[in-house]
Amino acid sequence: MSDSVGQRALDRALDEKDLLLVYQPIHVTTTRKVHSVEALLRQRRESGEIREASVITAAAELGPELYALDSWVVHQAYKDAAHWHSHGSTDVRLNVNLSPREFKNTKMLDRLRGLVTGCGIDSKKINLEITETSFIAKPDETMKCLQELKKLGLSIWLDDFGTGHSSITHLQKFPVDGLKIPKEFIEDAPADERSRAITRHLIEMAHDLGIKVTAEGVETEEQLQFLLDHDCDFIQGFLFSKPMPVKELGKFLAAH
Ligand code: G
Ligand code: MN
């Protein structure tokens, strides 16, 4: 697909508000209690069908619209979370994904600060999910930025840990609170010895470093048992819950 096709889709999406967020719970492995909820971007097609918004996000990555898109996502997610917090689910945290490119933008901190204070959400209830790509271009500035975000009260989670440009030094140097083990490892555990070994040792390493672990893409009882056996803190996946629109999430949280 050419960039211009993506660009047009992005312009239209931002203009016509056919973007929406769905929310997928993250559960405490041992109790199934909802610990947090991750905001995921989706696009509503003309047919009414709701799909992944990958064309939109890919186009946004290339241009300045990224910041408008990320701001929209963060603002909407904060508003939704403030709503469920005011309806009693006060201990359910919010996970939002931030593009790695945000860390090259000098205005990012001010923007995030402004969004937090405007939405009536307690910043201590927010987990920012970032990928390690964020750390590569300007490690010193990224470090300062992460420290400022943490001063605001936000927690930092590494998304898709162990895929892409991963480096163990990121865990050594950066102030992260948790890591997410991607579904590529989880779907092959427990059958595949290598995926099992990697998953097991990622959990153990994280715990030795004093940080938490979420397993993504948990679909089967076998996977759950494996993760229970190895003390994985949190799990996310179709076995427990799917991404859902905010109204449905409200009912889901109320039923818990
Ligand atoms: O890594 P990231 O947080 O971007 O991935 C989240 C995506 O994975 C979401 O789009 C969500 O729909 C999808 N997803 C969530 N749980 C599962 C699962 O159990 N199995 C599969 N195959 N996909 C999942
Ligand atoms: Mn994520």
Tab-separated table of C-alpha atoms and ligand atoms in Angstrom:
chain	number	residue	atom	x	y	z
A	1	MET	CA	0.000	0.000	0.000
A	2	SER	CA	1.342	3.451	-0.817
A	3	ASP	CA	1.882	6.013	1.921
A	4	SER	CA	-0.674	8.332	0.327
A	5	VAL	CA	-3.432	5.745	0.720
A	6	GLY	CA	-2.593	5.454	4.405
A	7	GLN	CA	-2.330	9.219	4.673
A	8	ARG	CA	-5.816	9.711	3.204
A	9	ALA	CA	-7.227	7.093	5.543
A	10	LEU	CA	-5.587	8.867	8.481
A	11	ASP	CA	-6.871	12.309	7.466
A	12	ARG	CA	-10.363	10.926	7.035
A	13	ALA	CA	-10.236	9.050	10.321
A	14	LEU	CA	-9.155	12.136	12.261
A	15	ASP	CA	-11.769	14.302	10.497
A	16	GLU	CA	-14.718	11.981	10.556
A	17	LYS	CA	-14.141	10.488	13.953
A	18	ASP	CA	-14.454	6.912	12.754
A	19	LEU	CA	-11.807	5.904	15.253
A	20	LEU	CA	-12.736	4.271	18.494
A	21	LEU	CA	-11.063	2.626	21.423
A	22	VAL	CA	-11.775	-0.848	22.665
A	23	TYR	CA	-10.583	-2.076	26.022
A	24	GLN	CA	-9.035	-5.402	26.890
A	25	PRO	CA	-8.710	-6.364	30.547
A	26	ILE	CA	-5.480	-7.556	32.145
A	27	HIS	CA	-6.179	-10.007	34.963
A	28	VAL	CA	-4.365	-11.066	38.111
A	29	THR	CA	-3.276	-14.604	37.179
A	30	THR	CA	-4.162	-16.233	40.488
A	31	THR	CA	-7.524	-14.558	41.177
A	32	ARG	CA	-8.748	-13.490	37.700
A	33	LYS	CA	-9.509	-10.097	39.194
A	34	VAL	CA	-9.254	-7.245	36.665
A	35	HIS	CA	-6.045	-5.409	37.466
A	36	SER	CA	-5.972	-3.048	34.509
A	37	VAL	CA	-7.532	-2.397	31.124
A	38	GLU	CA	-5.580	-1.728	27.911
A	39	ALA	CA	-6.901	0.823	25.406
A	40	LEU	CA	-6.587	-0.431	21.814
A	41	LEU	CA	-7.271	1.672	18.718
A	42	ARG	CA	-9.844	0.451	16.204
A	43	GLN	CA	-11.428	1.880	13.073
A	44	ARG	CA	-15.114	1.806	12.224
A	45	ARG	CA	-15.552	1.043	8.503
A	46	GLU	CA	-18.358	2.429	6.356
A	47	SER	CA	-20.018	-0.988	6.566
A	48	GLY	CA	-20.124	-0.565	10.346
A	49	GLU	CA	-17.525	-3.277	10.796
A	50	ILE	CA	-14.885	-2.571	13.442
A	51	ARG	CA	-11.318	-3.467	12.529
A	52	GLU	CA	-7.753	-2.980	13.651
A	53	ALA	CA	-6.517	0.498	12.757
A	54	SER	CA	-3.111	-0.581	11.449
A	55	VAL	CA	-3.368	1.417	8.186
A	56	ILE	CA	-4.051	4.519	10.242
A	57	THR	CA	-1.284	3.973	12.755
A	58	ALA	CA	1.255	3.083	10.046
A	59	ALA	CA	0.488	6.334	8.198
A	60	ALA	CA	0.580	8.343	11.406
A	61	GLU	CA	4.031	6.981	12.246
A	62	LEU	CA	5.383	8.799	9.179
A	63	GLY	CA	4.075	12.294	9.815
A	64	PRO	CA	3.185	14.978	12.340
A	65	GLU	CA	-0.387	13.637	12.628
A	66	LEU	CA	1.028	11.001	14.963
A	67	TYR	CA	0.894	13.467	17.831
A	68	ALA	CA	-2.713	14.373	17.107
A	69	LEU	CA	-3.612	10.700	16.933
A	70	ASP	CA	-1.741	9.761	20.121
A	71	SER	CA	-3.257	12.747	21.921
A	72	TRP	CA	-6.717	11.700	20.809
A	73	VAL	CA	-6.129	8.146	22.065
A	74	VAL	CA	-4.676	9.232	25.404
A	75	HIS	CA	-7.367	11.881	25.967
A	76	GLN	CA	-10.229	9.514	25.116
A	77	ALA	CA	-8.786	6.694	27.232
A	78	TYR	CA	-8.263	9.010	30.228
A	79	LYS	CA	-11.843	10.245	29.951
A	80	ASP	CA	-13.186	6.698	29.758
A	81	ALA	CA	-11.050	5.598	32.707
A	82	ALA	CA	-12.108	8.623	34.764
A	83	HIS	CA	-15.688	7.512	34.034
A	84	TRP	CA	-15.232	3.932	35.243
A	85	HIS	CA	-13.265	5.191	38.234
A	86	SER	CA	-16.191	7.431	39.156
A	87	HIS	CA	-18.511	4.433	38.843
A	88	GLY	CA	-16.788	2.429	41.523
A	89	SER	CA	-14.051	0.549	39.673
A	90	THR	CA	-11.468	2.791	41.296
A	91	ASP	CA	-8.724	0.210	41.544
A	92	VAL	CA	-8.786	-0.745	37.849
A	93	ARG	CA	-5.770	0.804	36.159
A	94	LEU	CA	-5.510	2.042	32.573
A	95	ASN	CA	-2.843	0.897	30.093
A	96	VAL	CA	-2.193	3.163	27.110
A	97	ASN	CA	0.233	2.542	24.252
A	98	LEU	CA	2.591	5.300	23.243
A	99	SER	CA	4.416	5.365	19.910
A	100	PRO	CA	8.209	5.087	20.164
A	101	ARG	CA	8.456	8.209	18.018
A	102	GLU	CA	6.891	10.266	20.817
A	103	PHE	CA	10.223	10.159	22.618
A	104	LYS	CA	11.818	12.211	19.842
A	105	ASN	CA	9.292	14.973	20.345
A	106	THR	CA	10.321	17.682	22.794
A	107	LYS	CA	6.711	18.679	23.505
A	108	MET	CA	5.679	15.175	24.525
A	109	LEU	CA	6.027	15.688	28.262
A	110	ASP	CA	4.025	18.918	28.299
A	111	ARG	CA	1.347	17.319	26.190
A	112	LEU	CA	1.052	14.262	28.437
A	113	ARG	CA	1.074	16.449	31.546
A	114	GLY	CA	-1.732	18.586	30.149
A	115	LEU	CA	-3.813	15.558	29.261
A	116	VAL	CA	-3.463	14.009	32.712
A	117	THR	CA	-4.466	17.133	34.582
A	118	GLY	CA	-7.447	17.848	32.314
A	119	CYS	CA	-9.243	14.522	32.607
A	120	GLY	CA	-9.845	13.994	36.298
A	121	ILE	CA	-7.853	10.780	36.376
A	122	ASP	CA	-5.317	9.925	39.055
A	123	SER	CA	-1.993	9.626	37.213
A	124	LYS	CA	-0.947	6.855	39.597
A	125	LYS	CA	-3.569	4.674	37.903
A	126	ILE	CA	-1.908	4.897	34.477
A	127	ASN	CA	0.520	2.437	32.892
A	128	LEU	CA	2.261	3.687	29.751
A	129	GLU	CA	3.128	0.836	27.373
A	130	ILE	CA	6.145	1.578	25.244
A	131	THR	CA	8.365	-0.528	23.025
A	132	GLU	CA	12.112	-0.592	23.380
A	133	THR	CA	12.512	1.149	20.025
A	134	SER	CA	11.837	4.305	22.065
A	135	PHE	CA	15.147	3.920	23.878
A	136	ILE	CA	17.442	3.638	20.906
A	137	ALA	CA	17.661	7.026	19.197
A	138	LYS	CA	18.395	9.270	22.194
A	139	PRO	CA	18.981	7.161	25.304
A	140	ASP	CA	19.951	10.058	27.582
A	141	GLU	CA	16.939	12.168	26.679
A	142	THR	CA	14.669	9.153	26.856
A	143	MET	CA	15.953	8.445	30.354
A	144	LYS	CA	15.144	12.013	31.462
A	145	CYS	CA	11.730	11.747	29.894
A	146	LEU	CA	10.955	8.449	31.640
A	147	GLN	CA	12.050	9.917	34.962
A	148	GLU	CA	9.728	12.899	34.451
A	149	LEU	CA	6.842	10.610	33.558
A	150	LYS	CA	7.483	8.608	36.693
A	151	LYS	CA	7.542	11.829	38.748
A	152	LEU	CA	4.063	12.488	37.375
A	153	GLY	CA	3.053	9.166	38.887
A	154	LEU	CA	2.807	7.094	35.702
A	155	SER	CA	4.152	3.553	35.499
A	156	ILE	CA	6.247	2.408	32.545
A	157	TRP	CA	5.704	-0.986	30.926
A	158	LEU	CA	7.740	-2.531	28.115
A	159	ASP	CA	5.421	-3.896	25.434
A	160	ASP	CA	6.349	-6.906	23.278
A	161	PHE	CA	9.489	-7.475	25.295
A	162	GLY	CA	12.060	-9.650	23.531
A	163	THR	CA	10.922	-8.865	19.984
A	164	GLY	CA	12.359	-6.144	17.783
A	165	HIS	CA	15.223	-4.056	19.093
A	166	SER	CA	15.461	-5.583	22.528
A	167	SER	CA	18.386	-5.216	24.790
A	168	ILE	CA	18.843	-6.432	28.333
A	169	THR	CA	20.631	-3.148	29.084
A	170	HIS	CA	17.210	-1.475	28.838
A	171	LEU	CA	16.209	-3.405	31.933
A	172	GLN	CA	19.532	-2.584	33.540
A	173	LYS	CA	19.289	1.174	32.939
A	174	PHE	CA	15.728	2.366	32.494
A	175	PRO	CA	13.209	2.780	35.323
A	176	VAL	CA	10.561	0.322	34.105
A	177	ASP	CA	7.831	-1.124	36.283
A	178	GLY	CA	6.911	-4.148	34.242
A	179	LEU	CA	7.251	-6.043	31.003
A	180	LYS	CA	4.774	-7.732	28.721
A	181	ILE	CA	5.709	-11.090	27.250
A	182	PRO	CA	4.381	-11.152	23.677
A	183	LYS	CA	1.945	-13.748	22.459
A	184	GLU	CA	4.583	-15.218	20.124
A	185	PHE	CA	6.192	-16.829	23.180
A	186	ILE	CA	2.965	-17.612	24.996
A	187	GLU	CA	1.219	-19.358	22.113
A	188	ASP	CA	4.087	-21.850	21.753
A	189	ALA	CA	4.375	-22.511	25.474
A	190	PRO	CA	3.829	-25.052	26.901
A	191	ALA	CA	4.437	-27.278	23.822
A	192	ASP	CA	7.731	-25.767	22.654
A	193	GLU	CA	10.725	-26.187	24.974
A	194	ARG	CA	12.432	-22.972	23.822
A	195	SER	CA	9.361	-20.767	24.282
A	196	ARG	CA	8.902	-22.339	27.693
A	197	ALA	CA	12.483	-21.659	28.711
A	198	ILE	CA	12.348	-18.050	27.486
A	199	THR	CA	9.036	-17.334	29.203
A	200	ARG	CA	10.096	-18.953	32.469
A	201	HIS	CA	13.372	-17.046	32.602
A	202	LEU	CA	11.849	-13.720	31.580
A	203	ILE	CA	9.474	-14.018	34.533
A	204	GLU	CA	12.256	-14.994	36.908
A	205	MET	CA	14.558	-12.201	35.699
A	206	ALA	CA	11.796	-9.603	36.003
A	207	HIS	CA	11.015	-10.706	39.542
A	208	ASP	CA	14.697	-10.622	40.519
A	209	LEU	CA	14.773	-7.056	39.188
A	210	GLY	CA	11.716	-6.224	41.263
A	211	ILE	CA	9.383	-5.653	38.317
A	212	LYS	CA	6.072	-7.234	37.275
A	213	VAL	CA	5.167	-9.391	34.282
A	214	THR	CA	2.086	-9.653	32.066
A	215	ALA	CA	1.687	-12.521	29.586
A	216	GLU	CA	-0.162	-11.552	26.392
A	217	GLY	CA	-2.313	-13.708	24.142
A	218	VAL	CA	-3.282	-16.339	26.715
A	219	GLU	CA	-5.849	-18.565	25.017
A	220	THR	CA	-5.728	-21.989	26.661
A	221	GLU	CA	-5.930	-23.593	30.091
A	222	GLU	CA	-2.517	-25.195	29.474
A	223	GLN	CA	-0.937	-21.798	28.957
A	224	LEU	CA	-2.663	-20.502	32.075
A	225	GLN	CA	-1.418	-23.443	34.137
A	226	PHE	CA	2.118	-22.945	32.874
A	227	LEU	CA	1.983	-19.251	33.796
A	228	LEU	CA	0.528	-20.060	37.220
A	229	ASP	CA	3.305	-22.596	37.806
A	230	HIS	CA	5.894	-19.924	37.087
A	231	ASP	CA	4.267	-17.096	39.067
A	232	CYS	CA	3.470	-14.780	36.160
A	233	ASP	CA	1.725	-11.797	37.803
A	234	PHE	CA	-0.860	-10.859	35.172
A	235	ILE	CA	-2.390	-12.334	32.056
A	236	GLN	CA	-4.217	-10.875	29.088
A	237	GLY	CA	-5.904	-12.919	26.398
A	238	PHE	CA	-9.011	-14.460	24.946
A	239	LEU	CA	-9.130	-17.152	27.650
A	240	PHE	CA	-10.319	-14.525	30.133
A	241	SER	CA	-11.548	-11.599	28.041
A	242	LYS	CA	-11.542	-9.983	24.606
A	243	PRO	CA	-11.185	-6.323	23.672
A	244	MET	CA	-14.615	-4.656	24.066
A	245	PRO	CA	-16.279	-1.273	23.553
A	246	VAL	CA	-16.423	0.969	26.581
A	247	LYS	CA	-20.127	0.322	27.300
A	248	GLU	CA	-19.558	-3.408	27.397
A	249	LEU	CA	-16.508	-2.862	29.588
A	250	GLY	CA	-18.674	-0.998	32.087
A	251	LYS	CA	-20.955	-4.034	32.406
A	252	PHE	CA	-17.957	-6.379	32.526
A	253	LEU	CA	-16.368	-4.420	35.384
A	254	ALA	CA	-19.672	-4.168	37.233
A	255	ALA	CA	-20.120	-7.958	37.008
A	256	HIS	CA	-16.664	-8.509	38.517
B	1	G	O1	1.100	-6.171	21.574
B	1	G	P1	-0.170	-5.373	21.555
B	1	G	O2	-0.549	-4.866	22.908
B	1	G	O3	-0.154	-4.283	20.527
B	1	G	O4	-1.260	-6.458	21.079
B	1	G	C1	-2.607	-6.425	21.394
B	1	G	C2	-3.423	-7.093	20.289
B	1	G	O5	-3.505	-8.514	20.478
B	1	G	C3	-4.835	-6.584	20.265
B	1	G	O6	-5.140	-6.093	18.997
B	1	G	C4	-5.717	-7.756	20.646
B	1	G	O7	-6.909	-7.774	19.897
B	1	G	C5	-4.859	-8.967	20.333
B	1	G	N1	-5.090	-10.051	21.311
B	1	G	C6	-5.420	-9.886	22.603
B	1	G	N2	-5.561	-11.076	23.237
B	1	G	C7	-5.314	-12.027	22.302
B	1	G	C8	-5.313	-13.455	22.344
B	1	G	O8	-5.556	-14.125	23.359
B	1	G	N3	-4.993	-14.096	21.183
B	1	G	C9	-4.697	-13.410	20.029
B	1	G	N4	-4.406	-14.132	18.942
B	1	G	N5	-4.717	-12.068	19.958
B	1	G	C10	-5.010	-11.368	21.081
B	2	MN	MN	0.188	-2.990	24.190
